[in-house]
Every structure is written in C-alpha cells, then in structure tokens.
C-alpha cells in the first residue's frame, strides 16, 4: 500500500473541485515492544515515538476535521518545505507560513503489507484536497507519484482538553515515549526529511519544560533565520530541481530499456510455456495410452488366470475320473478347496486323500468281514454239538438219541 495516494472518482480529475487522498499517518508498533521493567518502548520511529494501537484507537475521532497543510517554497505552489511554523504563543505553535490545502474526513487503523512484504499495523487518514485552488500542486503530485516519488509527511498531535499536556505512559522520553492521551491536530506534507527536532516541534505545545527553554525572541530569531536560509537556497533548490529532472529523464530511458527487455523476456517465456504445455499434453496422452494398455493387460491376465484355473480343474477331473462318486466323497473338502484355488492347490493331495479314504474303508471292511467270519465259525461249532448224528443206519424218524 502506498504511503500517499491522490485520486478522483470521476474520469475528469477534480471535476467537483476536490481530489480525494489517503495518507498513512504513522506505523503502529506491537504491544510486546513495551519494556515494563525499564518503562520504555523498545521500538519507535525516527522521532522517538512508540505508537501503541490501544491508545491510537482512542484518538481516531480527532482525525475527522484535521487539516492537511504544507509550506510552499515557490510562487507556483508546487515545491514543499517544512511545517511552516513561525511562532509559539501560550505554548501553542503558530504555522503562519503553512497553507491549508485540504481536510481529513475520517481515520482508521488497518493491517497492511509494507515494502518488505511484512504485515504491519498503521493509522490511515482520508480526506479531500481543494484541487481548484491548488491545481498546480495536484498536477505535480500526480507527476511525482507516477514517477514513484511520494511526498513525505509528519503528523502533529496536541494535548486533550482535560490535560495540560500530552500524557505519556511512563512519562516523556527522548526515545521510546508512548503517548496515551492526545489528539491529532494536523498533518504536514514535507519537502524535507522529518527529524527528531521536527518531532519535538510537532509536540512542542505539549512540553512546557521544553518550550520554555527558549524565549519568544530567540524562537522568533531562529524562525527568521530558518526562513531566510530557505529563501537564500531557492536558487540552489531550482538548480537541484533541474538536475533531478535530468536524472528523471535518464531514469525514464533506463525504464524504457528495462520494459523492452522485460517484454522480450515475457515473449520468450510465453514460447517456453507453449512448448511446455505441448509436452504436458503429449505426456498426458501417453499416460492415457499406457493406462489403456494396463487395463488390457489386466484383462488378459484375468482371462489367462481363468483359463489356467479351468485347465487345472480339468486335470483334477481327469485324475479322479476312475474313482466312484462314493470314493470322491472321501476328498470332498479337498476337491472344493482345489476348485476355489486351482492354481495354488495340488492334485496329488486330492488323489492321496481319496486313496487314504479307500484304504481306511477297505481295512474297516476287512476287519468287519473277519469279525463276521469268526462269529459265523463260532456259531457253527455250537450248532454241531446239537446236530443229528448220522450213524449210517436207518433210524426211525421219531427216534431221539435222548
């Protein structure tokens, strides 16, 4: 997300005389950066301030109605300078050299991705610039932003009505001070890099012990000296502007060259991608053919297995064909097992089982016949004792030996 954006909802810029803007006011630091033992924030910005989400959320309503200001260096009102401060009255900084160019309408806190790709929380302000009065400035902003040049800025905070100054957790510190009760009073677009002194100036009206270290005359003299220095360096700034314009032209040439090389690389990449897609297509078709061959091979394997199983069953039937159905009953379980898995079963085990059954039956029959013979022999001997004795002579039928 850009730190500064200026845009218009209509196709024609500034059709209603206003241009909307969005500005990141400051980065919010994580809660765990508070060192409660040493009573200081371990992470802070260049001004030494540690912004904590809890306290910034309470001050969000004060963003609405806050002014967007800047100090112009040139008559065309396109070149920026500092905050435009000229005096301090009753501990309040006076920005006579600053120009109000817009107003904030809302503020909110959001998590974004910074230039390094890391997730950070920031305080964002949105509002409108008077593009009718500051047309040249808006056009210059559009040009700079298009070239990747984003204006710097600095938020200004003040005390609340209920306090004599800005309230800091653990008190004021040069580095790691944590404002807990404050209001947003303004935002200045700068042409200079914000420094610690600038930060103190932003908070000047909240630190009486600091503001009183210089009397009004000294402050006025310092301001005049600063303004004089800016005026004297106008020609140098214009010269630097020309040099910057030349460098921008050179940079644009480099960018055009890089764009051409990038387009060529994209074209080559598209060719390579097309060839890769063709290879993927051929590979996919090959896999489809291979899958079909595997299916066919598996089907043939199934048919072959069935044929072999049928052949084995035929071999078993041929091996036991000479046996009667009764004899085959001896190996009924083995025959059923063979038919269930003919490839892995043995024919000899079935035949041997039948012969084993036949042998056992034959032995049992032989034993039974032997017992029957013995019983018959015994019976015959008993009957001989009482049999008729043939004496060889004619004996009358009614004659009894007893």
GROMACS .gro file of C-alpha atoms in nm:
model
  402
    1UNK     CA    1   0.000   0.000   0.000
    2UNK     CA    2   0.132   0.345  -0.091
    3UNK     CA    3   0.204   0.591   0.190
    4UNK     CA    4   0.023   0.864  -0.006
    5UNK     CA    5  -0.249   0.834  -0.271
    6UNK     CA    6  -0.444   1.102  -0.452
    7UNK     CA    7  -0.731   1.006  -0.679
    8UNK     CA    8  -1.068   1.109  -0.818
    9UNK     CA    9  -1.379   0.902  -0.869
   10UNK     CA   10  -1.466   1.088  -1.189
   11UNK     CA   11  -1.284   1.039  -1.519
   12UNK     CA   12  -1.206   1.409  -1.533
   13UNK     CA   13  -0.971   1.499  -1.250
   14UNK     CA   14  -1.112   1.740  -0.996
   15UNK     CA   15  -1.446   1.770  -1.172
   16UNK     CA   16  -1.607   1.884  -0.847
   17UNK     CA   17  -1.307   2.092  -0.743
   18UNK     CA   18  -1.189   1.831  -0.491
   19UNK     CA   19  -0.942   1.545  -0.503
   20UNK     CA   20  -0.962   1.263  -0.253
   21UNK     CA   21  -0.647   1.147  -0.078
   22UNK     CA   22  -0.535   0.870   0.156
   23UNK     CA   23  -0.230   0.904   0.382
   24UNK     CA   24  -0.056   0.667   0.622
   25UNK     CA   25  -0.014   0.891   0.925
   26UNK     CA   26   0.220   0.661   1.116
   27UNK     CA   27   0.317   0.299   1.176
   28UNK     CA   28   0.179   0.136   1.493
   29UNK     CA   29   0.423  -0.070   1.697
   30UNK     CA   30   0.347  -0.413   1.852
   31UNK     CA   31   0.227  -0.424   2.213
   32UNK     CA   32   0.510  -0.658   2.312
   33UNK     CA   33   0.767  -0.388   2.239
   34UNK     CA   34   0.677  -0.222   2.571
   35UNK     CA   35   0.952  -0.285   2.824
   36UNK     CA   36   0.762  -0.258   3.153
   37UNK     CA   37   1.077  -0.310   3.358
   38UNK     CA   38   1.264  -0.017   3.204
   39UNK     CA   39   0.938   0.170   3.133
   40UNK     CA   40   1.013   0.243   2.769
   41UNK     CA   41   0.912   0.138   2.419
   42UNK     CA   42   1.183  -0.071   2.254
   43UNK     CA   43   1.057   0.011   1.902
   44UNK     CA   44   1.000   0.370   1.791
   45UNK     CA   45   1.007   0.595   1.484
   46UNK     CA   46   1.273   0.849   1.389
   47UNK     CA   47   1.110   1.097   1.624
   48UNK     CA   48   1.138   0.861   1.921
   49UNK     CA   49   0.764   0.792   1.947
   50UNK     CA   50   0.627   0.445   2.016
   51UNK     CA   51   0.272   0.429   1.878
   52UNK     CA   52   0.055   0.165   2.054
   53UNK     CA   53  -0.272   0.054   1.894
   54UNK     CA   54  -0.485   0.079   2.210
   55UNK     CA   55  -0.408   0.447   2.260
   56UNK     CA   56  -0.417   0.537   1.890
   57UNK     CA   57  -0.768   0.392   1.859
   58UNK     CA   58  -0.892   0.627   2.132
   59UNK     CA   59  -0.757   0.926   1.937
   60UNK     CA   60  -0.905   0.823   1.599
   61UNK     CA   61  -1.213   1.055   1.622
   62UNK     CA   62  -0.981   1.360   1.633
   63UNK     CA   63  -0.865   1.287   1.276
   64UNK     CA   64  -1.201   1.398   1.134
   65UNK     CA   65  -1.179   1.770   1.056
   66UNK     CA   66  -0.797   1.776   1.087
   67UNK     CA   67  -0.626   1.999   0.828
   68UNK     CA   68  -0.379   1.889   0.564
   69UNK     CA   69  -0.112   2.161   0.542
   70UNK     CA   70   0.214   2.234   0.366
   71UNK     CA   71   0.468   2.514   0.332
   72UNK     CA   72   0.533   2.618  -0.030
   73UNK     CA   73   0.876   2.736  -0.144
   74UNK     CA   74   0.777   2.877  -0.483
   75UNK     CA   75   0.511   3.107  -0.623
   76UNK     CA   76   0.366   2.827  -0.836
   77UNK     CA   77   0.295   2.644  -0.508
   78UNK     CA   78   0.439   2.311  -0.620
   79UNK     CA   79   0.761   2.277  -0.414
   80UNK     CA   80   0.731   2.177  -0.047
   81UNK     CA   81   0.936   2.279   0.254
   82UNK     CA   82   0.864   2.222   0.626
   83UNK     CA   83   0.581   2.265   0.875
   84UNK     CA   84   0.560   2.642   0.816
   85UNK     CA   85   0.592   2.728   1.185
   86UNK     CA   86   0.656   3.093   1.266
   87UNK     CA   87   0.588   3.140   1.635
   88UNK     CA   88   0.477   2.990   1.966
   89UNK     CA   89   0.202   3.162   2.163
   90UNK     CA   90   0.095   3.030   2.502
   91UNK     CA   91   0.276   2.708   2.429
   92UNK     CA   92   0.090   2.657   2.101
   93UNK     CA   93   0.291   2.657   1.772
   94UNK     CA   94   0.175   2.904   1.509
   95UNK     CA   95   0.206   2.795   1.145
   96UNK     CA   96   0.174   3.129   0.964
   97UNK     CA   97   0.388   3.010   0.671
   98UNK     CA   98   0.178   2.696   0.627
   99UNK     CA   99  -0.108   2.669   0.380
  100UNK     CA  100  -0.417   2.458   0.442
  101UNK     CA  101  -0.480   2.265   0.121
  102UNK     CA  102  -0.731   2.006   0.242
  103UNK     CA  103  -0.927   1.846   0.523
  104UNK     CA  104  -0.937   1.497   0.671
  105UNK     CA  105  -1.281   1.333   0.678
  106UNK     CA  106  -1.202   1.007   0.857
  107UNK     CA  107  -0.931   0.792   1.007
  108UNK     CA  108  -0.890   0.424   1.081
  109UNK     CA  109  -0.636   0.157   1.175
  110UNK     CA  110  -0.557  -0.125   0.935
  111UNK     CA  111  -0.308  -0.407   0.888
  112UNK     CA  112  -0.117  -0.377   0.559
  113UNK     CA  113   0.186  -0.529   0.390
  114UNK     CA  114   0.490  -0.300   0.385
  115UNK     CA  115   0.759  -0.268   0.118
  116UNK     CA  116   0.943  -0.567   0.268
  117UNK     CA  117   0.633  -0.786   0.248
  118UNK     CA  118   0.580  -0.784   0.625
  119UNK     CA  119   0.242  -0.736   0.793
  120UNK     CA  120   0.226  -0.408   0.994
  121UNK     CA  121  -0.049  -0.201   1.156
  122UNK     CA  122  -0.081   0.162   1.051
  123UNK     CA  123  -0.304   0.461   1.118
  124UNK     CA  124  -0.460   0.592   0.796
  125UNK     CA  125  -0.629   0.925   0.729
  126UNK     CA  126  -0.854   1.004   0.432
  127UNK     CA  127  -0.986   1.337   0.311
  128UNK     CA  128  -1.004   1.585   0.023
  129UNK     CA  129  -0.768   1.842  -0.133
  130UNK     CA  130  -0.902   2.166  -0.278
  131UNK     CA  131  -0.790   2.097  -0.633
  132UNK     CA  132  -0.948   2.417  -0.764
  133UNK     CA  133  -0.718   2.637  -0.555
  134UNK     CA  134  -0.415   2.409  -0.576
  135UNK     CA  135  -0.439   2.275  -0.929
  136UNK     CA  136  -0.063   2.305  -1.000
  137UNK     CA  137   0.019   2.124  -0.678
  138UNK     CA  138  -0.221   1.836  -0.759
  139UNK     CA  139  -0.076   1.806  -1.108
  140UNK     CA  140   0.275   1.798  -0.960
  141UNK     CA  141   0.166   1.530  -0.713
  142UNK     CA  142   0.025   1.322  -0.998
  143UNK     CA  143   0.351   1.353  -1.190
  144UNK     CA  144   0.570   1.268  -0.889
  145UNK     CA  145   0.357   0.972  -0.782
  146UNK     CA  146   0.360   0.839  -1.139
  147UNK     CA  147   0.741   0.851  -1.122
  148UNK     CA  148   0.748   0.677  -0.785
  149UNK     CA  149   0.818   0.995  -0.586
  150UNK     CA  150   0.590   1.005  -0.283
  151UNK     CA  151   0.580   1.318  -0.062
  152UNK     CA  152   0.698   1.280   0.295
  153UNK     CA  153   0.486   1.398   0.583
  154UNK     CA  154   0.456   1.437   0.956
  155UNK     CA  155   0.154   1.414   1.183
  156UNK     CA  156   0.102   1.677   1.452
  157UNK     CA  157  -0.050   1.589   1.788
  158UNK     CA  158  -0.167   1.803   2.080
  159UNK     CA  159  -0.295   1.761   2.432
  160UNK     CA  160  -0.658   1.685   2.506
  161UNK     CA  161  -0.881   1.941   2.678
  162UNK     CA  162  -0.863   1.750   3.006
  163UNK     CA  163  -0.483   1.758   3.030
  164UNK     CA  164  -0.214   2.023   3.048
  165UNK     CA  165  -0.002   1.834   2.800
  166UNK     CA  166   0.024   1.510   2.607
  167UNK     CA  167   0.011   1.219   2.852
  168UNK     CA  168   0.284   0.959   2.808
  169UNK     CA  169   0.299   0.612   2.960
  170UNK     CA  170   0.596   0.624   3.199
  171UNK     CA  171   0.644   0.999   3.122
  172UNK     CA  172   0.829   1.178   2.845
  173UNK     CA  173   1.141   1.014   2.700
  174UNK     CA  174   1.359   1.111   2.405
  175UNK     CA  175   1.331   0.759   2.262
  176UNK     CA  176   1.055   0.513   2.327
  177UNK     CA  177   0.796   0.757   2.470
  178UNK     CA  178   0.442   0.621   2.444
  179UNK     CA  179   0.162   0.881   2.402
  180UNK     CA  180  -0.157   0.757   2.571
  181UNK     CA  181  -0.383   1.065   2.575
  182UNK     CA  182  -0.362   1.305   2.278
  183UNK     CA  183  -0.549   1.435   1.975
  184UNK     CA  184  -0.444   1.456   1.610
  185UNK     CA  185  -0.417   1.827   1.529
  186UNK     CA  186  -0.281   1.831   1.174
  187UNK     CA  187  -0.068   1.670   0.908
  188UNK     CA  188   0.203   1.848   0.712
  189UNK     CA  189   0.335   1.740   0.374
  190UNK     CA  190   0.710   1.799   0.382
  191UNK     CA  191   0.985   1.855   0.131
  192UNK     CA  192   1.243   1.773   0.396
  193UNK     CA  193   1.312   1.456   0.590
  194UNK     CA  194   1.144   1.464   0.935
  195UNK     CA  195   1.398   1.468   1.218
  196UNK     CA  196   1.389   1.446   1.595
  197UNK     CA  197   1.379   1.826   1.615
  198UNK     CA  198   1.081   1.827   1.385
  199UNK     CA  199   0.912   1.573   1.604
  200UNK     CA  200   0.969   1.786   1.911
  201UNK     CA  201   0.830   2.079   1.718
  202UNK     CA  202   0.520   1.875   1.641
  203UNK     CA  203   0.477   1.807   2.011
  204UNK     CA  204   0.610   2.143   2.124
  205UNK     CA  205   0.286   2.271   2.268
  206UNK     CA  206   0.268   1.969   2.495
  207UNK     CA  207   0.608   2.001   2.665
  208UNK     CA  208   0.627   2.320   2.863
  209UNK     CA  209   0.957   2.222   3.010
  210UNK     CA  210   1.099   2.207   2.658
  211UNK     CA  211   0.921   2.504   2.504
  212UNK     CA  212   1.027   2.731   2.792
  213UNK     CA  213   1.396   2.659   2.739
  214UNK     CA  214   1.393   2.927   2.464
  215UNK     CA  215   1.224   3.261   2.500
  216UNK     CA  216   0.998   3.408   2.234
  217UNK     CA  217   1.267   3.635   2.092
  218UNK     CA  218   1.510   3.350   2.041
  219UNK     CA  219   1.242   3.136   1.881
  220UNK     CA  220   1.140   3.423   1.651
  221UNK     CA  221   1.504   3.481   1.557
  222UNK     CA  222   1.552   3.113   1.487
  223UNK     CA  223   1.240   3.106   1.270
  224UNK     CA  224   1.354   3.415   1.077
  225UNK     CA  225   1.695   3.261   1.031
  226UNK     CA  226   1.535   2.943   0.901
  227UNK     CA  227   1.303   3.128   0.663
  228UNK     CA  228   1.597   3.339   0.539
  229UNK     CA  229   1.801   3.025   0.480
  230UNK     CA  230   1.518   2.872   0.280
  231UNK     CA  231   1.484   3.190   0.074
  232UNK     CA  232   1.857   3.209   0.004
  233UNK     CA  233   1.861   2.849  -0.107
  234UNK     CA  234   1.574   2.887  -0.354
  235UNK     CA  235   1.813   2.913  -0.649
  236UNK     CA  236   2.003   2.609  -0.524
  237UNK     CA  237   1.675   2.421  -0.495
  238UNK     CA  238   1.582   2.521  -0.850
  239UNK     CA  239   1.921   2.401  -0.971
  240UNK     CA  240   1.873   2.076  -0.787
  241UNK     CA  241   1.531   2.052  -0.947
  242UNK     CA  242   1.688   2.080  -1.294
  243UNK     CA  243   1.942   1.813  -1.205
  244UNK     CA  244   1.663   1.594  -1.073
  245UNK     CA  245   1.466   1.645  -1.394
  246UNK     CA  246   1.769   1.533  -1.595
  247UNK     CA  247   1.811   1.232  -1.373
  248UNK     CA  248   1.442   1.154  -1.410
  249UNK     CA  249   1.482   1.165  -1.789
  250UNK     CA  250   1.780   0.929  -1.768
  251UNK     CA  251   1.585   0.707  -1.533
  252UNK     CA  252   1.293   0.702  -1.776
  253UNK     CA  253   1.527   0.594  -2.053
  254UNK     CA  254   1.655   0.315  -1.833
  255UNK     CA  255   1.299   0.220  -1.750
  256UNK     CA  256   1.207   0.210  -2.120
  257UNK     CA  257   1.504  -0.016  -2.185
  258UNK     CA  258   1.410  -0.239  -1.895
  259UNK     CA  259   1.050  -0.253  -2.019
  260UNK     CA  260   1.170  -0.361  -2.366
  261UNK     CA  261   1.393  -0.629  -2.213
  262UNK     CA  262   1.108  -0.736  -1.988
  263UNK     CA  263   0.868  -0.763  -2.285
  264UNK     CA  264   1.125  -0.969  -2.472
  265UNK     CA  265   1.170  -1.194  -2.171
  266UNK     CA  266   0.792  -1.230  -2.143
  267UNK     CA  267   0.771  -1.325  -2.512
  268UNK     CA  268   1.043  -1.587  -2.467
  269UNK     CA  269   0.872  -1.709  -2.154
  270UNK     CA  270   0.545  -1.748  -2.344
  271UNK     CA  271   0.721  -1.955  -2.612
  272UNK     CA  272   0.877  -2.176  -2.348
  273UNK     CA  273   0.543  -2.207  -2.173
  274UNK     CA  274   0.374  -2.305  -2.502
  275UNK     CA  275   0.639  -2.574  -2.562
  276UNK     CA  276   0.600  -2.693  -2.204
  277UNK     CA  277   0.222  -2.711  -2.244
  278UNK     CA  278   0.266  -2.918  -2.562
  279UNK     CA  279   0.500  -3.156  -2.379
  280UNK     CA  280   0.249  -3.184  -2.096
  281UNK     CA  281  -0.026  -3.262  -2.350
  282UNK     CA  282   0.184  -3.533  -2.518
  283UNK     CA  283   0.277  -3.677  -2.179
  284UNK     CA  284  -0.089  -3.682  -2.078
  285UNK     CA  285  -0.184  -3.862  -2.399
  286UNK     CA  286   0.099  -4.113  -2.343
  287UNK     CA  287  -0.025  -4.178  -1.990
  288UNK     CA  288  -0.376  -4.233  -2.124
  289UNK     CA  289  -0.247  -4.487  -2.377
  290UNK     CA  290  -0.040  -4.654  -2.108
  291UNK     CA  291  -0.345  -4.677  -1.881
  292UNK     CA  292  -0.542  -4.839  -2.164
  293UNK     CA  293  -0.262  -5.092  -2.220
  294UNK     CA  294  -0.252  -5.168  -1.848
  295UNK     CA  295  -0.627  -5.226  -1.849
  296UNK     CA  296  -0.596  -5.456  -2.149
  297UNK     CA  297  -0.305  -5.642  -1.989
  298UNK     CA  298  -0.500  -5.688  -1.666
  299UNK     CA  299  -0.799  -5.817  -1.861
  300UNK     CA  300  -0.573  -6.067  -2.041
  301UNK     CA  301  -0.424  -6.171  -1.711
  302UNK     CA  302  -0.772  -6.233  -1.576
  303UNK     CA  303  -0.864  -6.442  -1.882
  304UNK     CA  304  -0.536  -6.630  -1.859
  305UNK     CA  305  -0.596  -6.698  -1.492
  306UNK     CA  306  -0.943  -6.825  -1.564
  307UNK     CA  307  -0.810  -7.046  -1.845
  308UNK     CA  308  -0.535  -7.187  -1.623
  309UNK     CA  309  -0.785  -7.245  -1.344
  310UNK     CA  310  -1.018  -7.425  -1.584
  311UNK     CA  311  -0.725  -7.630  -1.714
  312UNK     CA  312  -0.624  -7.731  -1.363
  313UNK     CA  313  -0.981  -7.829  -1.277
  314UNK     CA  314  -0.983  -8.041  -1.593
  315UNK     CA  315  -0.660  -8.206  -1.484
  316UNK     CA  316  -0.813  -8.284  -1.144
  317UNK     CA  317  -1.125  -8.430  -1.301
  318UNK     CA  318  -0.909  -8.647  -1.524
  319UNK     CA  319  -0.704  -8.763  -1.224
  320UNK     CA  320  -1.010  -8.867  -1.021
  321UNK     CA  321  -1.224  -8.987  -1.311
  322UNK     CA  322  -1.155  -9.352  -1.227
  323UNK     CA  323  -1.296  -9.315  -0.878
  324UNK     CA  324  -1.661  -9.359  -0.795
  325UNK     CA  325  -1.873  -9.080  -0.654
  326UNK     CA  326  -1.865  -9.252  -0.317
  327UNK     CA  327  -1.486  -9.263  -0.327
  328UNK     CA  328  -1.467  -8.899  -0.426
  329UNK     CA  329  -1.664  -8.812  -0.115
  330UNK     CA  330  -1.353  -8.901   0.088
  331UNK     CA  331  -1.185  -8.587  -0.052
  332UNK     CA  332  -1.489  -8.362  -0.080
  333UNK     CA  333  -1.332  -8.081   0.124
  334UNK     CA  334  -1.006  -8.105  -0.071
  335UNK     CA  335  -1.189  -8.102  -0.403
  336UNK     CA  336  -1.384  -7.790  -0.305
  337UNK     CA  337  -1.064  -7.618  -0.187
  338UNK     CA  338  -0.895  -7.709  -0.515
  339UNK     CA  339  -1.182  -7.569  -0.719
  340UNK     CA  340  -1.168  -7.245  -0.516
  341UNK     CA  341  -0.792  -7.204  -0.578
  342UNK     CA  342  -0.688  -7.441  -0.859
  343UNK     CA  343  -0.363  -7.260  -0.937
  344UNK     CA  344  -0.211  -7.294  -0.591
  345UNK     CA  345  -0.363  -7.634  -0.497
  346UNK     CA  346  -0.210  -7.977  -0.556
  347UNK     CA  347  -0.388  -8.257  -0.747
  348UNK     CA  348  -0.188  -8.523  -0.561
  349UNK     CA  349  -0.329  -8.407  -0.229
  350UNK     CA  350  -0.681  -8.475  -0.357
  351UNK     CA  351  -0.591  -8.815  -0.507
  352UNK     CA  352  -0.400  -8.915  -0.195
  353UNK     CA  353  -0.698  -8.819   0.019
  354UNK     CA  354  -0.923  -9.043  -0.189
  355UNK     CA  355  -0.681  -9.333  -0.167
  356UNK     CA  356  -0.648  -9.274   0.202
  357UNK     CA  357  -1.027  -9.293   0.238
  358UNK     CA  358  -1.041  -9.606   0.021
  359UNK     CA  359  -0.769  -9.768   0.228
  360UNK     CA  360  -0.941  -9.693   0.555
  361UNK     CA  361  -1.271  -9.823   0.419
  362UNK     CA  362  -1.110 -10.140   0.285
  363UNK     CA  363  -0.943 -10.206   0.618
  364UNK     CA  364  -1.265 -10.142   0.802
  365UNK     CA  365  -1.448 -10.381   0.567
  366UNK     CA  366  -1.178 -10.643   0.607
  367UNK     CA  367  -1.195 -10.614   0.983
  368UNK     CA  368  -1.571 -10.641   0.971
  369UNK     CA  369  -1.556 -10.949   0.747
  370UNK     CA  370  -1.302 -11.108   0.980
  371UNK     CA  371  -1.524 -11.047   1.281
  372UNK     CA  372  -1.824 -11.182   1.092
  373UNK     CA  373  -1.629 -11.494   0.988
  374UNK     CA  374  -1.518 -11.558   1.341
  375UNK     CA  375  -1.872 -11.509   1.464
  376UNK     CA  376  -2.003 -11.747   1.197
  377UNK     CA  377  -1.740 -12.006   1.284
  378UNK     CA  378  -1.827 -11.988   1.650
  379UNK     CA  379  -2.191 -12.020   1.567
  380UNK     CA  380  -2.125 -12.324   1.351
  381UNK     CA  381  -1.936 -12.504   1.629
  382UNK     CA  382  -2.223 -12.450   1.873
  383UNK     CA  383  -2.475 -12.587   1.630
  384UNK     CA  384  -2.261 -12.905   1.567
  385UNK     CA  385  -2.296 -13.008   1.929
  386UNK     CA  386  -2.666 -13.046   1.884
  387UNK     CA  387  -2.666 -13.168   1.530
  388UNK     CA  388  -2.820 -13.504   1.417
  389UNK     CA  389  -2.572 -13.787   1.436
  390UNK     CA  390  -2.572 -13.985   1.120
  391UNK     CA  391  -2.490 -14.344   1.229
  392UNK     CA  392  -2.511 -14.481   0.881
  393UNK     CA  393  -2.811 -14.694   0.975
  394UNK     CA  394  -3.171 -14.630   0.917
  395UNK     CA  395  -3.320 -14.480   1.225
  396UNK     CA  396  -3.691 -14.414   1.252
  397UNK     CA  397  -3.784 -14.050   1.228
  398UNK     CA  398  -3.929 -14.034   1.572
  399UNK     CA  399  -3.622 -14.185   1.732
  400UNK     CA  400  -3.440 -13.939   1.968
  401UNK     CA  401  -3.091 -14.006   2.092
  402UNK     CA  402  -3.204 -13.881   2.428
   0.00000   0.00000   0.00000
